[in-house]
PDB file of C-alpha atoms in Angstrom:
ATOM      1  CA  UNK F1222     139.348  71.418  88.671  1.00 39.00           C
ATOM      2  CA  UNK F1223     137.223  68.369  90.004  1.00 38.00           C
ATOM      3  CA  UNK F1224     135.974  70.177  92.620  1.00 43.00           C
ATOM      4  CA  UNK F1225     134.218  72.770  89.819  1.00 39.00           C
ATOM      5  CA  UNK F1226     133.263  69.964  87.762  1.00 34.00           C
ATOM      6  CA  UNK F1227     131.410  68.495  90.465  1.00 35.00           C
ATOM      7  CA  UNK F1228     129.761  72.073  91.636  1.00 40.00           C
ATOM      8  CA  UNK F1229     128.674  72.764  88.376  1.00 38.00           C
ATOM      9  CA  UNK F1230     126.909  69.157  88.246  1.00 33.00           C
ATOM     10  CA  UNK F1231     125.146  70.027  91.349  1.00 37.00           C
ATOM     11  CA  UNK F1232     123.561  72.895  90.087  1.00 33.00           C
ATOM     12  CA  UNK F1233     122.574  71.006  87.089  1.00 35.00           C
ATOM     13  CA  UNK F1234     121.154  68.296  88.739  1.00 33.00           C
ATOM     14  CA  UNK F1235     118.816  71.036  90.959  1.00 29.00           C
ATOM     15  CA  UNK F1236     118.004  72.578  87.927  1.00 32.00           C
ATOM     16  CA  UNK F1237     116.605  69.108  86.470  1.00 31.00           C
ATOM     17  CA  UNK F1238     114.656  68.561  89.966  1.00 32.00           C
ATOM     18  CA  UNK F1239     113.503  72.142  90.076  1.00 31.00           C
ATOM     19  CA  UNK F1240     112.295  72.482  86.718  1.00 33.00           C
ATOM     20  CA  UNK F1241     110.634  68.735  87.115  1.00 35.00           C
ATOM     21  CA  UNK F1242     108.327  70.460  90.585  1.00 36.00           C
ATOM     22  CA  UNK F1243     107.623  73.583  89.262  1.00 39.00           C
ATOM     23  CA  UNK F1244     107.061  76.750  90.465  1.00 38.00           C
ATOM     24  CA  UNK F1245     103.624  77.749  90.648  1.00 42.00           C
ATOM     25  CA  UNK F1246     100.785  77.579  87.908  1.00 47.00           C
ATOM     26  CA  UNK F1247      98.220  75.116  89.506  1.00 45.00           C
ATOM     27  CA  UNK F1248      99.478  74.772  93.326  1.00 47.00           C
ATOM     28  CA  UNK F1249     101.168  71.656  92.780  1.00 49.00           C
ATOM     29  CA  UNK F1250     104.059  72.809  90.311  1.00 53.00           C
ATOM     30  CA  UNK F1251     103.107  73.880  86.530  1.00 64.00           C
ATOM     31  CA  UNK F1252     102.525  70.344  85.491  1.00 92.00           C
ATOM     32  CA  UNK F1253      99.240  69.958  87.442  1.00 94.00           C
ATOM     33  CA  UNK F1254      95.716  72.196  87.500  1.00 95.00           C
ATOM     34  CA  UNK F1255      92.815  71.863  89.352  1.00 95.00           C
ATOM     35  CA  UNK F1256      89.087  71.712  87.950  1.00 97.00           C
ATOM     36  CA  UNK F1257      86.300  71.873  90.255  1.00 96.00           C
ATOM     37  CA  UNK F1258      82.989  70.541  89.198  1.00 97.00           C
ATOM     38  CA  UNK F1259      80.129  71.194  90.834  1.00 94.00           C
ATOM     39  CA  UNK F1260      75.685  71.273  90.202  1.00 95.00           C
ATOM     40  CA  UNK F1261      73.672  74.106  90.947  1.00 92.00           C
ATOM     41  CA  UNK F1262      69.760  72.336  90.851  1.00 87.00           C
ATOM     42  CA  UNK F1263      68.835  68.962  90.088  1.00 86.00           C
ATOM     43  CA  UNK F1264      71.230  66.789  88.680  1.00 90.00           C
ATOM     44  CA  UNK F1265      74.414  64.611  89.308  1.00 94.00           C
ATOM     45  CA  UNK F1266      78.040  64.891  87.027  1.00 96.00           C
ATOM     46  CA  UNK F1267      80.651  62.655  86.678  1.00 95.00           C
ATOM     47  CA  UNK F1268      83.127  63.008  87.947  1.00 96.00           C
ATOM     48  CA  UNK F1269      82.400  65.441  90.590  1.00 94.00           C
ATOM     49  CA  UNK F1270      84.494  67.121  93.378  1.00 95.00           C
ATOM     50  CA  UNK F1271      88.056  68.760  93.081  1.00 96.00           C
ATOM     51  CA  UNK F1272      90.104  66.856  90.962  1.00 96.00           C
ATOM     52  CA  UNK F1273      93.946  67.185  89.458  1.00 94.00           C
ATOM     53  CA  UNK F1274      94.759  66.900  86.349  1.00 95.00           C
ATOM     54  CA  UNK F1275      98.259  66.604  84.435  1.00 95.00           C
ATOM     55  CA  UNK F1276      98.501  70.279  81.881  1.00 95.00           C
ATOM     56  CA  UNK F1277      96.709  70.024  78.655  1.00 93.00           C
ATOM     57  CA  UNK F1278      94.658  66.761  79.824  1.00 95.00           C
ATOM     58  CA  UNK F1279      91.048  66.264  78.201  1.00 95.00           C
ATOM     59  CA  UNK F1280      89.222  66.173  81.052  1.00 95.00           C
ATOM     60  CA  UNK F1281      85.320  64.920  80.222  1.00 96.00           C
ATOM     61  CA  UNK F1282      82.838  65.337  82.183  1.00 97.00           C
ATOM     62  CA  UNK F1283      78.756  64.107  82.181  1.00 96.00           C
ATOM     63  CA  UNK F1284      75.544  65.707  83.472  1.00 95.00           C
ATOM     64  CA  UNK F1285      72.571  63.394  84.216  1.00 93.00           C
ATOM     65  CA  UNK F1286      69.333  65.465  85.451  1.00 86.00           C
ATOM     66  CA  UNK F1287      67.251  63.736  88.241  1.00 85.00           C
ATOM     67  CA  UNK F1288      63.687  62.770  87.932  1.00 68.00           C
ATOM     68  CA  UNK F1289      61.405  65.891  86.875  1.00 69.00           C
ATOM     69  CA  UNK F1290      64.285  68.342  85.975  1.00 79.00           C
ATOM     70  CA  UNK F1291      66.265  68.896  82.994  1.00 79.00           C
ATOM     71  CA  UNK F1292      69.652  70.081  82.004  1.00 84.00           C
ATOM     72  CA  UNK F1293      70.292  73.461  80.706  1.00 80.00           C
ATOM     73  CA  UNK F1294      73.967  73.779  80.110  1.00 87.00           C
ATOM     74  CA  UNK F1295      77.598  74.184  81.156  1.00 95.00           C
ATOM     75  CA  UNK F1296      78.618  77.569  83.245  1.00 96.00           C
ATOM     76  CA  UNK F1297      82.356  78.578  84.072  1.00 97.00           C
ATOM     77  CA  UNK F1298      85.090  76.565  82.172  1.00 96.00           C
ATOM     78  CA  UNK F1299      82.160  76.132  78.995  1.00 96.00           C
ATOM     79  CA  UNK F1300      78.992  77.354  78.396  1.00 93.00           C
ATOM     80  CA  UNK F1301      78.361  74.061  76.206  1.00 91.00           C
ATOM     81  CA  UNK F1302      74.427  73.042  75.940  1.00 81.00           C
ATOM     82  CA  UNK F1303      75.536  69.210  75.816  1.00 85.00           C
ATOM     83  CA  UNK F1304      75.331  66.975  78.768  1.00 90.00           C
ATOM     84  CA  UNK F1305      78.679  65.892  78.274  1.00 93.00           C
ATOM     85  CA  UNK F1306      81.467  68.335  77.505  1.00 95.00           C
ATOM     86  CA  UNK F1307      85.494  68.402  77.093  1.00 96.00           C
ATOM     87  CA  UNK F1308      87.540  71.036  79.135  1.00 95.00           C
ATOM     88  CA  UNK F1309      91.524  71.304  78.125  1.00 96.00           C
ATOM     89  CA  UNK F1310      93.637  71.419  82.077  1.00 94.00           C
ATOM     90  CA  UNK F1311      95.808  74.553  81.030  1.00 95.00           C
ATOM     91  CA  UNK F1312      94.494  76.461  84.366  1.00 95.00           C
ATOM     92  CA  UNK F1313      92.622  75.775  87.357  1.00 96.00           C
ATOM     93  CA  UNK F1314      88.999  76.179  86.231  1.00 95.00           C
ATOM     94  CA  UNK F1315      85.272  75.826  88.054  1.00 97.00           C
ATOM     95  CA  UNK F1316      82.655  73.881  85.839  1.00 97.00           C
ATOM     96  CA  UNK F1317      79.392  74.195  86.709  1.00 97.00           C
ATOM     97  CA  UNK F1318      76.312  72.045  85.514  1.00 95.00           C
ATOM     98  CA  UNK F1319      72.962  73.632  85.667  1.00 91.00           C
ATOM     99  CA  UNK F1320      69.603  72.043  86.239  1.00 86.00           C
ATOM    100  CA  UNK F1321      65.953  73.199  86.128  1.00 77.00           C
ATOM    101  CA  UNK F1322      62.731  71.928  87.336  1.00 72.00           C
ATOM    102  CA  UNK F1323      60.867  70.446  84.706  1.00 74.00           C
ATOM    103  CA  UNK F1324      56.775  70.477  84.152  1.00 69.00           C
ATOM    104  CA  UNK F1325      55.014  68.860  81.538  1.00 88.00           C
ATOM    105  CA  UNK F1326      52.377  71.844  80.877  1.00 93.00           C
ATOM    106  CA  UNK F1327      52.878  75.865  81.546  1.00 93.00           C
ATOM    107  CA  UNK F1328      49.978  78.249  81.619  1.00 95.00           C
ATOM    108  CA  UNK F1329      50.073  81.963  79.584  1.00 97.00           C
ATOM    109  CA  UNK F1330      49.817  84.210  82.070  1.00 96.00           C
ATOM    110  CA  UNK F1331      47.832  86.659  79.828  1.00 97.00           C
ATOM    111  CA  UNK F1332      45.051  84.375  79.025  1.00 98.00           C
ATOM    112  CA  UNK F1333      44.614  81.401  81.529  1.00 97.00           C
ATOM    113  CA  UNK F1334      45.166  79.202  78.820  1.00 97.00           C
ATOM    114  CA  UNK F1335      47.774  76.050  79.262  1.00 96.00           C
ATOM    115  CA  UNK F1336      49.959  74.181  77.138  1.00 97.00           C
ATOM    116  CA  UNK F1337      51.937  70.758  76.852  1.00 95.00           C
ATOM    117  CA  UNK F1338      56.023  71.509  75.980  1.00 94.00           C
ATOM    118  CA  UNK F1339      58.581  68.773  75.178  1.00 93.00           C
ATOM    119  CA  UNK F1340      62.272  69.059  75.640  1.00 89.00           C
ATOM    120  CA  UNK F1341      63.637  67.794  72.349  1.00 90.00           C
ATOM    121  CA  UNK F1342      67.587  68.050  72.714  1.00 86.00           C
ATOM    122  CA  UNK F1343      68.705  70.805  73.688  1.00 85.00           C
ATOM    123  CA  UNK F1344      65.465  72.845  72.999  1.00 92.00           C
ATOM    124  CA  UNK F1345      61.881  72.891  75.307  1.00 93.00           C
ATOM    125  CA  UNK F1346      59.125  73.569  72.762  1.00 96.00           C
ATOM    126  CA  UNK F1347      55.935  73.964  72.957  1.00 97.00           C
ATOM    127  CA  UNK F1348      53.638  70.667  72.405  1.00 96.00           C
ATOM    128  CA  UNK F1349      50.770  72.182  70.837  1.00 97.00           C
ATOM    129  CA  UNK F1350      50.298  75.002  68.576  1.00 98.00           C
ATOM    130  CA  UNK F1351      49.473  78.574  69.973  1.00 98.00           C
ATOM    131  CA  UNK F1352      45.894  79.662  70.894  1.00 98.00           C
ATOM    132  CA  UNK F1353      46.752  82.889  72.245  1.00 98.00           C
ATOM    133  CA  UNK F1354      44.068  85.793  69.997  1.00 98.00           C
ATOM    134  CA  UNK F1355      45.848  88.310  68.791  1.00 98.00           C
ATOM    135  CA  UNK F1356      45.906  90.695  65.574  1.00 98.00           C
ATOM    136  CA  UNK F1357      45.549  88.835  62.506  1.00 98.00           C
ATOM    137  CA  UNK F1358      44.783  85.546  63.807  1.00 98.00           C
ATOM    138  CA  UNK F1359      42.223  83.559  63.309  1.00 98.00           C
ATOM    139  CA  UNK F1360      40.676  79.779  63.773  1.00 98.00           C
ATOM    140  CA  UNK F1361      40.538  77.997  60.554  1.00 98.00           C
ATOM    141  CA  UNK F1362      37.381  78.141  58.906  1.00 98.00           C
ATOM    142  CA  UNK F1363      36.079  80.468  61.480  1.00 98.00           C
ATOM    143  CA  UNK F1364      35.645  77.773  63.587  1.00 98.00           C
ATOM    144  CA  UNK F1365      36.011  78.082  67.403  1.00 97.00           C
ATOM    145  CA  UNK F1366      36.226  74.364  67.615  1.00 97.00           C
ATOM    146  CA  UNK F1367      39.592  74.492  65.284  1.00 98.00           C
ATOM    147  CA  UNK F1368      41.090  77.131  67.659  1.00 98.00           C
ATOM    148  CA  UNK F1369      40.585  74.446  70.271  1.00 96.00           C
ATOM    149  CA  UNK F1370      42.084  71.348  68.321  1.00 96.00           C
ATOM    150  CA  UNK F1371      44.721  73.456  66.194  1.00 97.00           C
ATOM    151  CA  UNK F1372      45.568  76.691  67.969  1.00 98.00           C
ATOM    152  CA  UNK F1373      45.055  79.870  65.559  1.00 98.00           C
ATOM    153  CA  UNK F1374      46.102  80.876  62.653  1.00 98.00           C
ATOM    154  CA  UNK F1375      48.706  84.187  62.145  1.00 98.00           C
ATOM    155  CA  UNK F1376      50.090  86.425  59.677  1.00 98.00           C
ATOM    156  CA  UNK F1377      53.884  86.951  59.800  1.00 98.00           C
ATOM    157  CA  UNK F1378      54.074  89.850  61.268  1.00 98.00           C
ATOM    158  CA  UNK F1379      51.428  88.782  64.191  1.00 98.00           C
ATOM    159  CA  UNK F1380      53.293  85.580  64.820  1.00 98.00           C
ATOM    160  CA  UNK F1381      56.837  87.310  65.342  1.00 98.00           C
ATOM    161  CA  UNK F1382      55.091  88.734  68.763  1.00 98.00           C
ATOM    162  CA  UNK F1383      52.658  86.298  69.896  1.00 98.00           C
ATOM    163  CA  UNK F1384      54.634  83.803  71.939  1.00 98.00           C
ATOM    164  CA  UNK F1385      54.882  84.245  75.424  1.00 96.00           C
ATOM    165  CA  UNK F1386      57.274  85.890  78.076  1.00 94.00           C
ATOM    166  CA  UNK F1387      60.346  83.945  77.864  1.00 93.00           C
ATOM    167  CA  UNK F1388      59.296  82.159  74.322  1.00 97.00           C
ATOM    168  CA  UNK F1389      59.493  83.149  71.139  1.00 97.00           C
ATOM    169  CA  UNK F1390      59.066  82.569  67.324  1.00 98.00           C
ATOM    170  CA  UNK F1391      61.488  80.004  66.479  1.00 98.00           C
ATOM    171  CA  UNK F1392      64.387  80.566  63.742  1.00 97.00           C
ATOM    172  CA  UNK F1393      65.596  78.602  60.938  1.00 96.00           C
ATOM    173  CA  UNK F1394      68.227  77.033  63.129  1.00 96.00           C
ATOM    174  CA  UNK F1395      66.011  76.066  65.776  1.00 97.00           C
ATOM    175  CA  UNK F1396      63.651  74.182  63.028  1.00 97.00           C
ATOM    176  CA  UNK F1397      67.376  72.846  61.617  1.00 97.00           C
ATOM    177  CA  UNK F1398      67.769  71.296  64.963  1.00 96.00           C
ATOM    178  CA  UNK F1399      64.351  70.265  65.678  1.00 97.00           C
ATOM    179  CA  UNK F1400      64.469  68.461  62.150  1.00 97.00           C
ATOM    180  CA  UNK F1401      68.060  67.013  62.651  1.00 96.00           C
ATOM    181  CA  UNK F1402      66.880  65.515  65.906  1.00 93.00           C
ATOM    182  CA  UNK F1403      64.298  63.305  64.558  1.00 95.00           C
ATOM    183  CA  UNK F1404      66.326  61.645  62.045  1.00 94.00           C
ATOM    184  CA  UNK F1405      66.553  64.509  59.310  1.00 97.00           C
ATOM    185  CA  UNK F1406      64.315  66.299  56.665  1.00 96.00           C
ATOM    186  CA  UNK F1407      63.274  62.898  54.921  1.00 97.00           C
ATOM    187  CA  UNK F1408      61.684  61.002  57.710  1.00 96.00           C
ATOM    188  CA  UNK F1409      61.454  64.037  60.681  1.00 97.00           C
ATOM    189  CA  UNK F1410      57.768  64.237  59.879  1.00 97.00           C
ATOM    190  CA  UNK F1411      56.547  60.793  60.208  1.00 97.00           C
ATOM    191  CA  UNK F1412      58.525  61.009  63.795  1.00 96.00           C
ATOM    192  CA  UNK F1413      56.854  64.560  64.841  1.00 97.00           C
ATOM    193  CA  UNK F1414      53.297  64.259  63.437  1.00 97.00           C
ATOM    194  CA  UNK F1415      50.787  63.239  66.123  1.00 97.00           C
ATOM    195  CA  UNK F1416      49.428  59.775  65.893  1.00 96.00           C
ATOM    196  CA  UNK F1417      45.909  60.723  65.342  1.00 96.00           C
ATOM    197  CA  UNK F1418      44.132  63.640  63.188  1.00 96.00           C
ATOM    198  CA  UNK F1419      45.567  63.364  60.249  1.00 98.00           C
ATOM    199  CA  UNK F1420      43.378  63.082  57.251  1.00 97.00           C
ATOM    200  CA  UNK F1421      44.342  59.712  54.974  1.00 97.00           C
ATOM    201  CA  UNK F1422      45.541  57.468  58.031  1.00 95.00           C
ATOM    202  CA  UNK F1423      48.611  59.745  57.608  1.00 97.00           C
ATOM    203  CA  UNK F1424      49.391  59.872  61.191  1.00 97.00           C
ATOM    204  CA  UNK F1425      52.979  59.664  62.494  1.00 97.00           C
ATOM    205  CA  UNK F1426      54.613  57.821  65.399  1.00 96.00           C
ATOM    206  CA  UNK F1427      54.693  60.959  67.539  1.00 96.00           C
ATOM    207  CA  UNK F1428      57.971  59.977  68.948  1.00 93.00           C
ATOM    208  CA  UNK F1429      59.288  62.985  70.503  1.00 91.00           C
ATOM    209  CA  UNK F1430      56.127  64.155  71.964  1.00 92.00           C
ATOM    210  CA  UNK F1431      55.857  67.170  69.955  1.00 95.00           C
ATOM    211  CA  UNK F1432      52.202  65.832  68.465  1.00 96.00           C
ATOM    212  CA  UNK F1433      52.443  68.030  65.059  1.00 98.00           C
ATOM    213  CA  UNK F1434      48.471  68.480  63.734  1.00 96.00           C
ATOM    214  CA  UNK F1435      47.725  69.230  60.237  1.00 98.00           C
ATOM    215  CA  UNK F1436      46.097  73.087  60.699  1.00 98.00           C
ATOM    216  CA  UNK F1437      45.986  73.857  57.399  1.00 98.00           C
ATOM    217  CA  UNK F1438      46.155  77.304  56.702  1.00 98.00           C
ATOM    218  CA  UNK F1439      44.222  81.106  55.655  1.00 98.00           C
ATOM    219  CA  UNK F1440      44.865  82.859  52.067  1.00 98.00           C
ATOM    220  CA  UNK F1441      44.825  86.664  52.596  1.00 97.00           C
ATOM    221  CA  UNK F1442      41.552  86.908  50.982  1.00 97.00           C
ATOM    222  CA  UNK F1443      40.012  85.018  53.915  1.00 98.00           C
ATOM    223  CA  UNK F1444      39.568  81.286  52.099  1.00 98.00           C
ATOM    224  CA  UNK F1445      41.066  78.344  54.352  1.00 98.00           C
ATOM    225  CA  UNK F1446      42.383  75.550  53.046  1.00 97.00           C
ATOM    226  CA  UNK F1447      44.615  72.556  53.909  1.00 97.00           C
ATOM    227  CA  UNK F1448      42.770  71.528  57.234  1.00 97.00           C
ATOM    228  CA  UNK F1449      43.699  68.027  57.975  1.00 97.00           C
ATOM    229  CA  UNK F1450      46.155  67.403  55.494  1.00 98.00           C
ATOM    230  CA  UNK F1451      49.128  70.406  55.838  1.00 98.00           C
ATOM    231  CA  UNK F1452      50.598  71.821  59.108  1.00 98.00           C
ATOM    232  CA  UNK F1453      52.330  74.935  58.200  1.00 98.00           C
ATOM    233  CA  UNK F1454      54.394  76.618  60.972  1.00 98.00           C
ATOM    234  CA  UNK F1455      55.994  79.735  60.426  1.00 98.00           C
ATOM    235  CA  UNK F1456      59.826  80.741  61.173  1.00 98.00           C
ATOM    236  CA  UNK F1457      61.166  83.892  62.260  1.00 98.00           C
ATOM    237  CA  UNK F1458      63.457  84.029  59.331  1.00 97.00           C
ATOM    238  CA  UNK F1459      62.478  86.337  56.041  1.00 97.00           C
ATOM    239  CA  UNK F1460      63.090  86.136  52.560  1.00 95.00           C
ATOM    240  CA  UNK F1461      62.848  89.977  51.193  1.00 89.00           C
ATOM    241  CA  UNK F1462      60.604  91.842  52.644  1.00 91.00           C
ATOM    242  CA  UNK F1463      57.474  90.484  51.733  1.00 96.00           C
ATOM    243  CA  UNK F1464      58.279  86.984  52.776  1.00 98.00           C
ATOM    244  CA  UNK F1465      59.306  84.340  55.277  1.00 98.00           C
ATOM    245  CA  UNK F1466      59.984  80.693  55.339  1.00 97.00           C
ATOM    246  CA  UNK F1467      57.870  77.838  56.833  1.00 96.00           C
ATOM    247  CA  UNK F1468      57.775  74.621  57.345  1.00 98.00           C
ATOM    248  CA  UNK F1469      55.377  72.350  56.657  1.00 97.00           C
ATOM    249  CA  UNK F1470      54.579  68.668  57.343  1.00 98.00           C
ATOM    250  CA  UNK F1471      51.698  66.551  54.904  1.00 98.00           C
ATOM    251  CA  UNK F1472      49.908  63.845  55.441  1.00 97.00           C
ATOM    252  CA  UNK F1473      51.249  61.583  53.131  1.00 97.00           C
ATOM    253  CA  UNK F1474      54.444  62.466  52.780  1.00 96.00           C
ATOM    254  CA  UNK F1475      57.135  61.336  55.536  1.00 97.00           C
ATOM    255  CA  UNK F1476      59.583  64.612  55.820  1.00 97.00           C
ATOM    256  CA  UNK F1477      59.483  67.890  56.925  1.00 98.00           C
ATOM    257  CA  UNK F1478      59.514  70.741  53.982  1.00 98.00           C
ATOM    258  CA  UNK F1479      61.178  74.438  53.620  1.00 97.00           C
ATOM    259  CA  UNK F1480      59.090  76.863  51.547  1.00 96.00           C
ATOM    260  CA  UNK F1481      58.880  80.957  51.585  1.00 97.00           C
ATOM    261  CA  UNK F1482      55.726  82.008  51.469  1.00 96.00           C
ATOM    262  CA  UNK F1483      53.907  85.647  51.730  1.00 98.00           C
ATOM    263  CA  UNK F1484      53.921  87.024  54.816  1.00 98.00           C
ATOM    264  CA  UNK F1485      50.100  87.934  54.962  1.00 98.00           C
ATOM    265  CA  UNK F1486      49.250  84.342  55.198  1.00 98.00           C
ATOM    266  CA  UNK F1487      47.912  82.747  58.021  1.00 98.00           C
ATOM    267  CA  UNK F1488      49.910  79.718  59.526  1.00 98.00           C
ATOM    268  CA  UNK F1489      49.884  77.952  62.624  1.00 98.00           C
ATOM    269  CA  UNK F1490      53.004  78.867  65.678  1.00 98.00           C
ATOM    270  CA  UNK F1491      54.979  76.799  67.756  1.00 98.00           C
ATOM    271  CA  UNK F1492      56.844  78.636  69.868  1.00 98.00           C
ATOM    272  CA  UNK F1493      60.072  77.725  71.394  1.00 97.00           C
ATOM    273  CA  UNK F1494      61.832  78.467  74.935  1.00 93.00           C
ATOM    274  CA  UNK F1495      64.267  81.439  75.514  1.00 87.00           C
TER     275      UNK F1495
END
């Protein structure tokens, strides 16, 4: 009888020490994974290399962009935009951060003509307001010298295909984000407007870079109005079929405003990166 007693003890002491190792799961027994972080361009994480973790660990981890490049997001275990993201150890997993080369200016291939962008956030937009001549577009007051210190002016419909290869129109969460960024609707506009040009002394602080300019805009009879004290920018986002909202920045006012507005006006376009 002690003889079984003790037998059946030994088995349930290698049961204890077996299920304690594991069998499997993450090479080291089912209590450990492995996530490998690596870079693919410019930029550094932390922490980097192969590293184990204990199962269902938070494992955080940072990407910091080197001089002249940017970060563009999380490939693999998350395809988070953030620099600094969260993965759960309940496999092994590969995280990659991803870098790009970063210029201040990029030229439109169809016309020559080059432009400043800013990476806000997560977004790259453009720094100054389209000047490409399409359709429907014009330079406020008919002015050739306002196409050079505004960009043009477009209809809806012009504007929703005017951007460039690999930009577009931007939509009413990429203003939402934009606007959140610099401090929210009340006092974004004050932060965005450029820090000369407005009529009024009602320049902004420019903080971000993206230099907002009061374009005014063009009634569909062909009357301008607004120049030097409204910059209107239109979204890609409609409101029945005949309409579309904006936003707009004034020049004594310190936020950024939502309004729908017919689609046959003419507004200035920022566009913003693919």
């Amino acid at each position: 009888m002690r003889r079984v007693f003790f037998s059946m003890l030994a088995i349930a002491v290698i049961t204890v020490l077996f299920a304690a190792v594991g069998c499997g799961g993450g090479g080291d027994g089912a209590t450990t994974f492995r996530l490998k972080i690596e870079t693919k361009g410019g930029g550094t994480v932390s922490p980097t290399g192969t590293i184990k973790y204990t199962v269902g660990t938070e494992a955080t981890v940072t990407a910091t962009a080197n001089e002249g490049h940017v970060f563009t997001g999380w490939s693999g275990a998350s395809t988070a935009t953030t620099p600094s993201v969260t993965i759960t150890m309940n496999s092994n997993q590969t995280l990659t951060a991803n870098f790009e080369r970063f210029t201040a200016t990029f030229t439109d291939s169809r016309d020559g003509k080059s432009y400043r962008r800013v990476r806000i956030g997560n977004q790259t937009w453009m720094a100054e307001n389209l000047n490409f001549q399409t359709g429907n577009s014009w330079c406020y007051g008919n002015d050739e010298s306002n196409c050079q210190k505004y960009g043009r002016l477009y209809t809806w419909n012009a504007a929703m295909n005017a951007c460039p290869a690999g930009w577009r129109l931007p939509n009413d969460e990429d203003w939402n984000d934009l606007v959140a960024m610099a401090g929210g609707s009340e006092t974004a506009g004050k932060k965005l407007k450029s820090q000369t040009g407005w009529n009024n002394n009602g320049n902004g602080t420019d903080e971000f870079g993206f230099s907002a300019l009061p374009g005014g805009g063009r009634y569909a009879d062909g009357g301008f109005d607004d120049g030097g004290s409204w910059g209107l920018w239109w979204s890609a986002a409609e409101d029945g079929a005949g309409w579309a909202w904006r936003r707009l920045v004034y020049w004594s006012l310190s936020g950024v405003l939502r309004w729908n507005y017919n689609k046959s006006l003419g507004f200035s376009l920022r566009c913003v990166r693919d």
